[in-house]
Amino acid sequence: MEKRNQLYEGKAKKVYATDDPDLFIVSYKDDATAFNGEKKGSIAGKGAVNNIMSNIVFALLEEAGVPTHLVRQLSDRDTLVKAVRILPLEVIVRNTAAGSFSKRYGVEEGTPLAQPTLEFSYKKDELGDPLINDDHILALGLADQADLDRVRIYTRKVNEVMKNFFETKGLKLIDFKIEFGKTPDGRIILADEVSPDTCRLWDIETNEKMDKDRFRRDLGKVEETYQAVLERVRA
Ligand code: TMP
């Protein structure tokens, strides 16, 4: 399957049409941004790590009953996926306080949460991806109630599967962001990626941060950490 015209370029990926209208090719870049694009850089090898890792995790989720866009990996950076319209929502799950949750509610990073939380952000760069609730999503017509019900059911499953999986790799799943898409026939499926860009992963023994916070916060060892996460996930 070959790339045809470029349909979209995001901060970390490009999406191409193919000769089949039901299939796209996503191509992962090494570009890295943070704070809504304010901080820009590049992480050598990140595109390949995120592509390969996403595909491993998506295959696992498919087995567990969560439908995903994955069709097959084409190369280190390119993957053939089902064509979807991405819901303009970031679905964020937290198992442990960190990042914007810690800041907003004044809770120290690393504080365990009594139960996992699910929150939505409205994907709109001009607004800085603001937090949004179900009523707002329905009022703005970003998704309907049936979509939201599906998204919640799948997301809970994604958290369960990923938490257990990463634990076997010596990684604690602190929080993560996923995105869903709608197929031309109206089904909701998991799309986008699961990678150190989109998950907070801490070493179970040392609590060392093994994710994009190393880039966001200038913690050093950025490239090495992405490679180390991929090695663990592949093992
Ligand atoms: P936050 O604590 O900054 O809200 O981030 C929560 C999770 O979402 C964390 O695992 C990082 C991920 N995330 C993204 O994937 N993309 C984003 O643009 C942001 C802000 C967070």
Short mmCIF file of C-alpha atoms in Angstrom, two decimals, residues 127-221:
data_model
loop_
_atom_site.label_atom_id
_atom_site.label_comp_id
_atom_site.label_asym_id
_atom_site.label_seq_id
_atom_site.Cartn_x
_atom_site.Cartn_y
_atom_site.Cartn_z
CA LEU A 127 -8.06 27.58 22.86
CA GLY A 128 -5.26 25.49 24.38
CA ASP A 129 -7.35 22.27 24.53
CA PRO A 130 -9.65 23.30 27.42
CA LEU A 131 -11.21 20.82 29.84
CA ILE A 132 -14.79 20.03 28.74
CA ASN A 133 -17.66 18.05 30.29
CA ASP A 134 -20.27 15.71 28.81
CA ASP A 135 -22.99 18.38 28.70
CA HIS A 136 -20.70 20.75 26.82
CA ILE A 137 -19.71 18.02 24.37
CA LEU A 138 -23.38 17.23 23.65
CA ALA A 139 -24.36 20.93 23.48
CA LEU A 140 -21.61 21.63 20.95
CA GLY A 141 -22.47 18.49 18.97
CA LEU A 142 -18.90 17.16 19.20
CA ALA A 143 -20.24 13.66 19.88
CA ASP A 144 -23.62 12.14 20.79
CA GLN A 145 -24.61 10.28 23.95
CA ALA A 146 -24.12 6.86 22.34
CA ASP A 147 -20.59 7.86 21.26
CA LEU A 148 -19.75 9.05 24.78
CA ASP A 149 -21.10 5.85 26.34
CA ARG A 150 -18.92 3.77 23.98
CA VAL A 151 -15.89 5.97 24.62
CA ARG A 152 -16.27 5.53 28.39
CA ILE A 153 -16.68 1.75 28.17
CA TYR A 154 -13.66 1.34 25.89
CA THR A 155 -11.55 3.78 27.90
CA ARG A 156 -12.08 1.91 31.15
CA LYS A 157 -10.99 -1.28 29.39
CA VAL A 158 -7.96 0.45 27.87
CA ASN A 159 -6.86 1.56 31.35
CA GLU A 160 -7.25 -1.92 32.81
CA VAL A 161 -5.34 -3.61 30.00
CA MET A 162 -2.57 -1.03 29.80
CA LYS A 163 -2.08 -0.77 33.58
CA ASN A 164 -1.56 -4.53 33.81
CA PHE A 165 0.60 -4.69 30.69
CA PHE A 166 2.97 -1.90 31.73
CA GLU A 167 3.22 -3.35 35.23
CA THR A 168 4.68 -6.55 33.73
CA LYS A 169 7.29 -4.28 32.10
CA GLY A 170 8.23 -2.61 35.40
CA LEU A 171 6.35 0.57 34.52
CA LYS A 172 3.63 2.33 36.48
CA LEU A 173 0.89 3.87 34.32
CA ILE A 174 0.33 7.24 36.00
CA ASP A 175 -2.01 8.72 33.39
CA PHE A 176 -2.56 8.76 29.63
CA LYS A 177 -4.43 10.42 26.78
CA ILE A 178 -6.22 8.57 24.00
CA GLU A 179 -8.34 9.62 21.03
CA PHE A 180 -11.20 7.89 19.28
CA GLY A 181 -12.40 8.09 15.70
CA LYS A 182 -15.59 7.31 13.84
CA THR A 183 -15.49 5.00 10.82
CA PRO A 184 -17.53 5.85 7.71
CA ASP A 185 -20.12 3.31 8.93
CA GLY A 186 -20.41 5.07 12.29
CA ARG A 187 -18.42 2.80 14.59
CA ILE A 188 -16.26 4.27 17.36
CA ILE A 189 -12.71 2.87 17.36
CA LEU A 190 -9.50 3.75 19.17
CA ALA A 191 -7.20 5.84 16.95
CA ASP A 192 -4.16 8.12 17.28
CA GLU A 193 -1.35 6.60 19.41
CA VAL A 194 -0.23 5.20 22.75
CA SER A 195 3.38 6.12 23.42
CA PRO A 196 5.70 7.92 25.84
CA ASP A 197 4.33 11.11 24.24
CA THR A 198 0.82 10.31 25.43
CA CYS A 199 1.33 8.32 28.65
CA ARG A 200 3.08 9.09 31.91
CA LEU A 201 5.11 6.01 32.80
CA TRP A 202 7.24 5.82 35.93
CA ASP A 203 9.72 3.08 36.78
CA ILE A 204 7.99 0.91 39.39
CA GLU A 205 11.10 0.63 41.56
CA THR A 206 12.62 4.11 41.34
CA ASN A 207 9.69 6.33 40.22
CA GLU A 208 12.00 7.65 37.50
CA LYS A 209 9.97 9.42 34.80
CA MET A 210 10.11 7.44 31.55
CA ASP A 211 7.99 9.57 29.25
CA LYS A 212 7.68 12.94 27.53
CA ASP A 213 7.97 14.80 30.84
CA ARG A 214 11.74 14.35 30.34
CA PHE A 215 11.39 16.64 27.31
CA ARG A 216 8.70 18.93 28.75
CA ARG A 217 10.71 19.53 31.94
CA ASP A 218 14.25 19.31 30.53
CA LEU A 219 15.15 16.30 32.67
CA GLY A 220 17.77 14.95 30.23
CA LYS A 221 18.21 11.42 28.82
#
